[in-house]
Amino acid sequence: MMARAEIVATGFYVPDEILTNRFFTESPFNPYKVYIGQDENNSPLYRKERVQLTEEKIATNTGGIKERRRIAQGQDAVDLVCEAFKTTGFDASRLEGIVIGNVSDPTRYPSLACRVQKRIGAKNVSYAEDVSAACSGATHALDLARLQVQENKGYWLAGGVEVLTRIIDYEEVNCDLFGDGCGLFIVGPTNDATRGILKTKFRSDISGIEFIYQDSLGKLRMPHGPKVFLKAVRGMIDIAHELTAEAEIPETEVDFYIAHQANGRIVNKIEEVVDPQKSGKVIRTIGRYGNMSAATVPVALAEAMHKGTIKKGDLVTLIDMGSGLAFGGALIRI
């Protein structure tokens, strides 16, 4: 009989340096450029007019971002994962696999997962893999771990880590959205039929393939913000509805929703649908950490669990969307 997979522990880490909105208003690049593409020589193209930003305007445009974290000089993505792993309290020698969502680490091979394996001393890991689904990377990594646990049992490390502050264009207006961090799940088997990862759901919508991408210079680009907004809200809400419907669980039983913290206005729109009473079901980290891509969902879950906001027995819906456009979601009984 196939085992059920559950999240047995979580961990997270965000760098110490805080970038407030003042950092961007005092930048020599303010007023900022608006990216529209690349020319025939692959040089960035910007609109002629620029955007002057104030601290209040940044908070309004981003839906409440006031702070985000930046990785220290000399640190890399592996360091962030190792720091986050320490907070899980889990013994690395018990791990059999590592799956990490990431798009910002400059070292493409050996994989981030293999380098993490070496650093934490996970000597019994035989499967180490990176997942490239941008902001949806953590749920994709979680699902791969779930499948392996159900098939083979054992314990797996999954999650997402990003160092976005090293790939953004600090001359471009979208630079104030992004931050760095890492969030992790430890996934293992359970015989409790009432708990665990009850349902996962994924979708790829290539109609938005040009909405979010890395340009030829390695910079993160998002020239179609309004279109991303509409796709993100509709797509994540659809995934949330489908998860409970296919699991045959009433939506009213969901205790918490954790949506990708791409922008506070996106989270607000999702809340209007899934928690119109604003009873606190929708977890938020966007104001303190900004958009950390694949790290946002696992950081939010880990922080909420470590604080005791989310407790054993709670039903939690995770939903995210990343470049591709790649959507993901998981319905979990903690």
Tab-separated table of N, CA and C in Angstrom, residues 13-152:
chain	number	residue	atom	x	y	z
A	13	TYR	N	14.925	30.942	6.129
A	13	TYR	CA	15.983	31.897	6.450
A	13	TYR	C	15.883	33.057	5.476
A	14	VAL	N	15.982	34.263	6.011
A	14	VAL	CA	16.088	35.464	5.186
A	14	VAL	C	17.344	36.210	5.607
A	15	PRO	N	18.071	36.806	4.667
A	15	PRO	CA	19.310	37.515	5.006
A	15	PRO	C	19.065	38.659	5.994
A	16	ASP	N	20.136	39.089	6.630
A	16	ASP	CA	20.022	40.119	7.663
A	16	ASP	C	19.768	41.511	7.100
A	17	GLU	N	20.353	41.818	5.930
A	17	GLU	CA	20.230	43.185	5.416
A	17	GLU	C	18.818	43.481	4.943
A	18	ILE	N	18.275	44.574	5.442
A	18	ILE	CA	16.923	45.010	5.075
A	18	ILE	C	17.017	46.205	4.130
A	19	LEU	N	16.349	46.084	2.988
A	19	LEU	CA	16.231	47.215	2.071
A	19	LEU	C	14.853	47.823	2.257
A	20	THR	N	14.798	49.020	2.816
A	20	THR	CA	13.525	49.708	2.976
A	20	THR	C	13.191	50.450	1.682
A	21	ASN	N	12.001	51.010	1.632
A	21	ASN	CA	11.614	51.767	0.440
A	21	ASN	C	12.496	52.998	0.232
A	22	ARG	N	13.066	53.491	1.323
A	22	ARG	CA	13.950	54.662	1.202
A	22	ARG	C	15.184	54.336	0.357
A	23	PHE	N	15.638	53.087	0.423
A	23	PHE	CA	16.784	52.663	-0.382
A	23	PHE	C	16.535	52.973	-1.861
A	24	PHE	N	15.315	52.748	-2.318
A	24	PHE	CA	14.986	52.946	-3.735
A	24	PHE	C	14.714	54.416	-4.059
A	25	THR	N	14.122	55.151	-3.106
A	25	THR	CA	13.858	56.565	-3.380
A	25	THR	C	15.146	57.375	-3.390
A	26	GLU	N	16.160	56.929	-2.638
A	26	GLU	CA	17.436	57.636	-2.592
A	26	GLU	C	18.429	57.125	-3.636
A	27	SER	N	18.013	56.173	-4.446
A	27	SER	CA	18.872	55.620	-5.483
A	27	SER	C	19.190	56.678	-6.537
A	28	PRO	N	20.398	56.661	-7.074
A	28	PRO	CA	20.724	57.605	-8.156
A	28	PRO	C	19.923	57.345	-9.429
A	29	PHE	N	19.233	56.189	-9.488
A	29	PHE	CA	18.437	55.849	-10.670
A	29	PHE	C	16.987	56.329	-10.566
A	30	ASN	N	16.623	56.962	-9.450
A	30	ASN	CA	15.264	57.499	-9.280
A	30	ASN	C	15.226	58.917	-9.848
A	31	PRO	N	14.405	59.237	-10.845
A	31	PRO	CA	13.306	58.439	-11.410
A	31	PRO	C	13.797	57.264	-12.266
A	32	TYR	N	12.987	56.200	-12.200
A	32	TYR	CA	13.376	54.927	-12.802
A	32	TYR	C	12.918	54.794	-14.248
A	33	LYS	N	13.621	53.900	-14.958
A	33	LYS	CA	13.247	53.570	-16.331
A	33	LYS	C	12.173	52.483	-16.334
A	34	VAL	N	11.479	52.363	-17.467
A	34	VAL	CA	10.483	51.305	-17.665
A	34	VAL	C	10.946	50.456	-18.845
A	35	TYR	N	11.264	49.213	-18.564
A	35	TYR	CA	11.805	48.294	-19.576
A	35	TYR	C	10.727	47.876	-20.575
A	36	ILE	N	11.071	47.880	-21.876
A	36	ILE	CA	10.104	47.454	-22.897
A	36	ILE	C	10.653	46.374	-23.827
A	37	GLY	N	11.932	46.005	-23.684
A	37	GLY	CA	12.482	44.951	-24.536
A	37	GLY	C	13.960	45.169	-24.807
A	38	GLN	N	14.472	44.504	-25.865
A	38	GLN	CA	15.874	44.628	-26.252
A	38	GLN	C	15.977	44.997	-27.731
A	39	ASP	N	17.045	45.694	-28.073
A	39	ASP	CA	17.243	46.059	-29.467
A	39	ASP	C	17.989	44.947	-30.209
A	40	GLU	N	18.382	45.215	-31.438
A	40	GLU	CA	19.013	44.183	-32.264
A	40	GLU	C	20.385	43.762	-31.725
A	41	ASN	N	20.962	44.584	-30.851
A	41	ASN	CA	22.250	44.252	-30.229
A	41	ASN	C	22.082	43.670	-28.828
A	42	ASN	N	20.826	43.356	-28.487
A	42	ASN	CA	20.477	42.794	-27.171
A	42	ASN	C	20.687	43.767	-26.017
A	43	SER	N	20.783	45.059	-26.328
A	43	SER	CA	20.843	46.068	-25.266
A	43	SER	C	19.425	46.378	-24.798
A	44	PRO	N	19.239	46.673	-23.504
A	44	PRO	CA	17.894	46.959	-22.992
A	44	PRO	C	17.279	48.200	-23.649
A	45	LEU	N	15.992	48.146	-23.888
A	45	LEU	CA	15.230	49.288	-24.383
A	45	LEU	C	14.284	49.752	-23.276
A	46	TYR	N	14.189	51.082	-23.088
A	46	TYR	CA	13.323	51.636	-22.055
A	46	TYR	C	12.421	52.700	-22.673
A	47	ARG	N	11.290	52.960	-22.017
A	47	ARG	CA	10.447	54.074	-22.428
A	47	ARG	C	11.189	55.388	-22.210
A	48	LYS	N	10.845	56.403	-22.985
A	48	LYS	CA	11.513	57.691	-22.849
A	48	LYS	C	11.205	58.338	-21.500
A	49	GLU	N	9.935	58.265	-21.089
A	49	GLU	CA	9.570	58.878	-19.818
A	49	GLU	C	9.963	57.971	-18.649
A	50	ARG	N	10.316	58.585	-17.534
A	50	ARG	CA	10.716	57.838	-16.342
A	50	ARG	C	9.651	57.962	-15.259
A	51	VAL	N	9.800	57.123	-14.214
A	51	VAL	CA	8.839	57.097	-13.111
A	51	VAL	C	9.537	57.540	-11.829
A	52	GLN	N	9.066	58.635	-11.257
A	52	GLN	CA	9.596	59.130	-9.987
A	52	GLN	C	8.902	58.397	-8.843
A	53	LEU	N	9.681	57.803	-7.957
A	53	LEU	CA	9.106	57.037	-6.855
A	53	LEU	C	9.343	57.705	-5.512
A	54	THR	N	8.317	57.648	-4.659
A	54	THR	CA	8.417	58.036	-3.261
A	54	THR	C	8.182	56.786	-2.419
A	55	GLU	N	8.479	56.845	-1.141
A	55	GLU	CA	8.249	55.697	-0.277
A	55	GLU	C	6.777	55.300	-0.281
A	56	GLU	N	5.903	56.290	-0.244
A	56	GLU	CA	4.466	56.013	-0.233
A	56	GLU	C	4.011	55.405	-1.554
A	57	LYS	N	4.584	55.893	-2.654
A	57	LYS	CA	4.190	55.375	-3.967
A	57	LYS	C	4.639	53.930	-4.136
A	58	ILE	N	5.823	53.599	-3.625
A	58	ILE	CA	6.286	52.210	-3.696
A	58	ILE	C	5.337	51.309	-2.916
A	59	ALA	N	4.971	51.722	-1.704
A	59	ALA	CA	4.071	50.917	-0.884
A	59	ALA	C	2.721	50.725	-1.573
A	60	THR	N	2.237	51.768	-2.221
A	60	THR	CA	0.946	51.676	-2.921
A	60	THR	C	1.046	50.790	-4.153
A	61	ASN	N	2.076	51.016	-4.976
A	61	ASN	CA	2.230	50.255	-6.215
A	61	ASN	C	2.427	48.763	-5.967
A	62	THR	N	3.125	48.440	-4.890
A	62	THR	CA	3.443	47.034	-4.603
A	62	THR	C	2.439	46.372	-3.679
A	63	GLY	N	1.453	47.112	-3.256
A	63	GLY	CA	0.444	46.531	-2.370
A	63	GLY	C	0.943	46.330	-0.953
A	64	GLY	N	1.878	47.189	-0.525
A	64	GLY	CA	2.270	47.160	0.875
A	64	GLY	C	3.692	46.749	1.183
A	65	ILE	N	4.544	46.588	0.162
A	65	ILE	CA	5.923	46.227	0.455
A	65	ILE	C	6.641	47.423	1.096
A	66	LYS	N	7.205	47.188	2.279
A	66	LYS	CA	7.981	48.205	2.971
A	66	LYS	C	9.435	47.791	3.149
A	67	GLU	N	9.649	46.463	3.145
A	67	GLU	CA	10.994	45.931	3.331
A	67	GLU	C	11.180	44.695	2.458
A	68	ARG	N	12.418	44.412	2.144
A	68	ARG	CA	12.793	43.153	1.513
A	68	ARG	C	14.235	42.880	1.937
A	69	ARG	N	14.687	41.625	1.841
A	69	ARG	CA	16.015	41.270	2.322
A	69	ARG	C	16.988	41.104	1.152
A	70	ARG	N	18.275	41.425	1.422
A	70	ARG	CA	19.307	41.275	0.397
A	70	ARG	C	20.449	40.417	0.932
A	71	ILE	N	20.861	39.464	0.137
A	71	ILE	CA	21.932	38.551	0.504
A	71	ILE	C	23.239	39.308	0.697
A	72	ALA	N	24.055	38.846	1.641
A	72	ALA	CA	25.317	39.516	1.946
A	72	ALA	C	26.386	39.167	0.907
A	73	GLN	N	27.348	40.059	0.765
A	73	GLN	CA	28.504	39.766	-0.071
A	73	GLN	C	29.205	38.524	0.492
A	74	GLY	N	29.576	37.609	-0.375
A	74	GLY	CA	30.227	36.382	0.077
A	74	GLY	C	29.271	35.247	0.346
A	75	GLN	N	27.964	35.548	0.419
A	75	GLN	CA	26.953	34.500	0.566
A	75	GLN	C	26.429	34.109	-0.805
A	76	ASP	N	25.905	32.878	-0.908
A	76	ASP	CA	25.228	32.461	-2.125
A	76	ASP	C	23.980	31.672	-1.758
A	77	ALA	N	23.295	31.151	-2.760
A	77	ALA	CA	22.037	30.436	-2.525
A	77	ALA	C	22.230	29.217	-1.632
A	78	VAL	N	23.367	28.536	-1.780
A	78	VAL	CA	23.640	27.368	-0.938
A	78	VAL	C	23.697	27.773	0.530
A	79	ASP	N	24.304	28.911	0.818
A	79	ASP	CA	24.353	29.405	2.197
A	79	ASP	C	22.952	29.614	2.755
A	80	LEU	N	22.063	30.184	1.938
A	80	LEU	CA	20.698	30.428	2.411
A	80	LEU	C	19.983	29.118	2.720
A	81	VAL	N	20.153	28.110	1.859
A	81	VAL	CA	19.520	26.808	2.101
A	81	VAL	C	20.075	26.177	3.378
A	82	CYS	N	21.374	26.250	3.562
A	82	CYS	CA	21.989	25.643	4.753
A	82	CYS	C	21.488	26.314	6.029
A	83	GLU	N	21.369	27.638	6.007
A	83	GLU	CA	20.843	28.347	7.177
A	83	GLU	C	19.393	27.973	7.432
A	84	ALA	N	18.601	27.876	6.366
A	84	ALA	CA	17.203	27.484	6.520
A	84	ALA	C	17.086	26.055	7.037
A	85	PHE	N	17.965	25.178	6.553
A	85	PHE	CA	17.913	23.775	6.982
A	85	PHE	C	18.166	23.646	8.476
A	86	LYS	N	19.039	24.466	9.014
A	86	LYS	CA	19.303	24.424	10.459
A	86	LYS	C	18.021	24.629	11.262
A	87	THR	N	17.124	25.467	10.761
A	87	THR	CA	15.906	25.781	11.513
A	87	THR	C	14.856	24.674	11.436
A	88	THR	N	15.071	23.687	10.566
A	88	THR	CA	14.123	22.558	10.510
A	88	THR	C	14.319	21.614	11.690
A	89	GLY	N	15.523	21.610	12.266
A	89	GLY	CA	15.821	20.694	13.355
A	89	GLY	C	15.940	19.248	12.914
A	90	PHE	N	16.113	19.018	11.613
A	90	PHE	CA	16.128	17.664	11.067
A	90	PHE	C	17.562	17.193	10.859
A	91	ASP	N	17.783	15.901	11.040
A	91	ASP	CA	19.102	15.289	10.867
A	91	ASP	C	19.347	15.016	9.387
A	92	ALA	N	20.386	15.638	8.833
A	92	ALA	CA	20.668	15.502	7.402
A	92	ALA	C	20.935	14.065	6.990
A	93	SER	N	21.446	13.241	7.896
A	93	SER	CA	21.757	11.851	7.544
A	93	SER	C	20.500	11.026	7.293
A	94	ARG	N	19.327	11.540	7.683
A	94	ARG	CA	18.069	10.818	7.469
A	94	ARG	C	17.460	11.117	6.097
A	95	LEU	N	18.007	12.087	5.394
A	95	LEU	CA	17.450	12.473	4.098
A	95	LEU	C	17.836	11.474	3.007
A	96	GLU	N	16.884	11.223	2.106
A	96	GLU	CA	17.146	10.359	0.955
A	96	GLU	C	17.086	11.110	-0.365
A	97	GLY	N	16.555	12.339	-0.331
A	97	GLY	CA	16.470	13.123	-1.552
A	97	GLY	C	16.376	14.603	-1.260
A	98	ILE	N	16.799	15.415	-2.233
A	98	ILE	CA	16.738	16.869	-2.132
A	98	ILE	C	16.225	17.419	-3.461
A	99	VAL	N	15.179	18.240	-3.394
A	99	VAL	CA	14.626	18.889	-4.586
A	99	VAL	C	14.430	20.365	-4.260
A	100	ILE	N	15.103	21.235	-5.003
A	100	ILE	CA	15.083	22.663	-4.704
A	100	ILE	C	14.608	23.459	-5.910
A	101	GLY	N	13.620	24.329	-5.695
A	101	GLY	CA	13.169	25.254	-6.724
A	101	GLY	C	14.038	26.500	-6.719
A	102	ASN	N	14.552	26.888	-7.894
A	102	ASN	CA	15.447	28.033	-7.982
A	102	ASN	C	15.631	28.449	-9.433
A	103	VAL	N	15.704	29.769	-9.674
A	103	VAL	CA	16.028	30.255	-11.020
A	103	VAL	C	17.125	31.306	-11.006
A	104	SER	N	17.571	31.742	-9.835
A	104	SER	CA	18.478	32.883	-9.756
A	104	SER	C	19.921	32.521	-9.437
A	105	ASP	N	20.193	31.278	-9.075
A	105	ASP	CA	21.566	30.887	-8.767
A	105	ASP	C	22.392	30.868	-10.054
A	106	PRO	N	23.538	31.566	-10.099
A	106	PRO	CA	24.302	31.653	-11.351
A	106	PRO	C	25.036	30.366	-11.735
A	107	THR	N	25.252	29.471	-10.772
A	107	THR	CA	25.937	28.212	-11.069
A	107	THR	C	24.919	27.176	-11.519
A	108	ARG	N	24.913	26.868	-12.786
A	108	ARG	CA	23.905	25.965	-13.328
A	108	ARG	C	24.245	24.505	-13.056
A	109	TYR	N	25.521	24.187	-12.959
A	109	TYR	CA	25.938	22.833	-12.616
A	109	TYR	C	27.317	22.899	-11.988
A	110	PRO	N	27.604	22.045	-10.974
A	110	PRO	CA	26.675	21.043	-10.441
A	110	PRO	C	25.443	21.704	-9.837
A	111	SER	N	24.387	20.931	-9.701
A	111	SER	CA	23.111	21.467	-9.260
A	111	SER	C	23.208	22.068	-7.865
A	112	LEU	N	22.330	23.005	-7.603
A	112	LEU	CA	22.205	23.583	-6.270
A	112	LEU	C	21.927	22.489	-5.250
A	113	ALA	N	21.059	21.538	-5.617
A	113	ALA	CA	20.700	20.454	-4.705
A	113	ALA	C	21.918	19.610	-4.330
A	114	CYS	N	22.773	19.315	-5.303
A	114	CYS	CA	23.987	18.536	-5.013
A	114	CYS	C	24.944	19.315	-4.111
A	115	ARG	N	25.067	20.607	-4.358
A	115	ARG	CA	25.958	21.413	-3.527
A	115	ARG	C	25.422	21.528	-2.101
A	116	VAL	N	24.084	21.614	-1.975
A	116	VAL	CA	23.469	21.615	-0.646
A	116	VAL	C	23.732	20.285	0.054
A	117	GLN	N	23.558	19.188	-0.680
A	117	GLN	CA	23.798	17.856	-0.119
A	117	GLN	C	25.190	17.779	0.505
A	118	LYS	N	26.180	18.264	-0.225
A	118	LYS	CA	27.555	18.212	0.282
A	118	LYS	C	27.717	19.065	1.527
A	119	ARG	N	27.165	20.282	1.494
A	119	ARG	CA	27.365	21.217	2.590
A	119	ARG	C	26.705	20.763	3.884
A	120	ILE	N	25.511	20.159	3.798
A	120	ILE	CA	24.824	19.757	5.032
A	120	ILE	C	25.203	18.349	5.459
A	121	GLY	N	26.003	17.658	4.641
A	121	GLY	CA	26.443	16.317	5.005
A	121	GLY	C	25.359	15.268	4.899
A	122	ALA	N	24.506	15.404	3.867
A	122	ALA	CA	23.407	14.443	3.669
A	122	ALA	C	23.941	13.233	2.899
A	123	LYS	N	24.698	12.393	3.591
A	123	LYS	CA	25.456	11.313	2.944
A	123	LYS	C	24.584	10.216	2.350
A	124	ASN	N	23.329	10.113	2.781
A	124	ASN	CA	22.465	9.035	2.292
A	124	ASN	C	21.544	9.459	1.150
A	125	VAL	N	21.679	10.700	0.710
A	125	VAL	CA	20.871	11.179	-0.415
A	125	VAL	C	21.373	10.553	-1.713
A	126	SER	N	20.440	10.006	-2.486
A	126	SER	CA	20.804	9.429	-3.779
A	126	SER	C	20.129	10.167	-4.943
A	127	TYR	N	19.275	11.130	-4.613
A	127	TYR	CA	18.520	11.862	-5.633
A	127	TYR	C	18.577	13.339	-5.255
A	128	ALA	N	19.270	14.149	-6.060
A	128	ALA	CA	19.381	15.589	-5.798
A	128	ALA	C	19.116	16.327	-7.104
A	129	GLU	N	18.134	17.211	-7.087
A	129	GLU	CA	17.674	17.819	-8.340
A	129	GLU	C	17.206	19.241	-8.108
A	130	ASP	N	17.435	20.103	-9.090
A	130	ASP	CA	16.886	21.458	-9.100
A	130	ASP	C	15.617	21.486	-9.943
A	131	VAL	N	14.700	22.394	-9.594
A	131	VAL	CA	13.459	22.579	-10.339
A	131	VAL	C	13.406	24.020	-10.827
A	132	SER	N	13.131	24.206	-12.114
A	132	SER	CA	13.038	25.543	-12.685
A	132	SER	C	11.593	25.837	-13.061
A	133	ALA	N	10.864	26.425	-12.126
A	133	ALA	CA	9.489	26.851	-12.394
A	133	ALA	C	9.263	28.243	-11.832
A	134	ALA	N	10.382	28.985	-11.647
A	134	ALA	CA	10.353	30.352	-11.115
A	134	ALA	C	9.563	30.405	-9.811
A	135	CYS	N	8.613	31.323	-9.703
A	135	CYS	CA	7.895	31.529	-8.443
A	135	CYS	C	7.065	30.319	-8.025
A	136	SER	N	6.843	29.389	-8.933
A	136	SER	CA	6.095	28.175	-8.639
A	136	SER	C	7.011	27.000	-8.315
A	137	GLY	N	8.294	27.262	-8.164
A	137	GLY	CA	9.262	26.192	-7.977
A	137	GLY	C	9.071	25.377	-6.710
A	138	ALA	N	8.631	26.016	-5.624
A	138	ALA	CA	8.529	25.295	-4.351
A	138	ALA	C	7.420	24.250	-4.364
A	139	THR	N	6.262	24.570	-4.952
A	139	THR	CA	5.189	23.573	-4.984
A	139	THR	C	5.545	22.438	-5.943
A	140	HIS	N	6.257	22.764	-7.029
A	140	HIS	CA	6.717	21.707	-7.929
A	140	HIS	C	7.715	20.797	-7.223
A	141	ALA	N	8.630	21.385	-6.452
A	141	ALA	CA	9.597	20.588	-5.690
A	141	ALA	C	8.884	19.743	-4.638
A	142	LEU	N	7.904	20.341	-3.985
A	142	LEU	CA	7.133	19.611	-2.969
A	142	LEU	C	6.436	18.405	-3.577
A	143	ASP	N	5.899	18.564	-4.776
A	143	ASP	CA	5.179	17.462	-5.409
A	143	ASP	C	6.121	16.330	-5.805
A	144	LEU	N	7.307	16.670	-6.293
A	144	LEU	CA	8.284	15.630	-6.622
A	144	LEU	C	8.682	14.840	-5.373
A	145	ALA	N	8.861	15.551	-4.266
A	145	ALA	CA	9.177	14.878	-3.007
A	145	ALA	C	8.014	14.003	-2.556
A	146	ARG	N	6.805	14.523	-2.696
A	146	ARG	CA	5.607	13.748	-2.322
A	146	ARG	C	5.547	12.427	-3.078
A	147	LEU	N	5.746	12.481	-4.373
A	147	LEU	CA	5.675	11.278	-5.199
A	147	LEU	C	6.723	10.249	-4.777
A	148	GLN	N	7.935	10.719	-4.486
A	148	GLN	CA	8.987	9.803	-4.071
A	148	GLN	C	8.693	9.177	-2.709
A	149	VAL	N	8.174	9.980	-1.801
A	149	VAL	CA	7.839	9.457	-0.466
A	149	VAL	C	6.721	8.428	-0.564
A	150	GLN	N	5.714	8.732	-1.362
A	150	GLN	CA	4.598	7.779	-1.507
A	150	GLN	C	5.058	6.466	-2.127
A	151	GLU	N	5.998	6.545	-3.040
A	151	GLU	CA	6.468	5.353	-3.739
A	151	GLU	C	7.522	4.591	-2.932
A	152	ASN	N	8.433	5.328	-2.321
A	152	ASN	CA	9.603	4.685	-1.705
A	152	ASN	C	9.765	4.942	-0.210
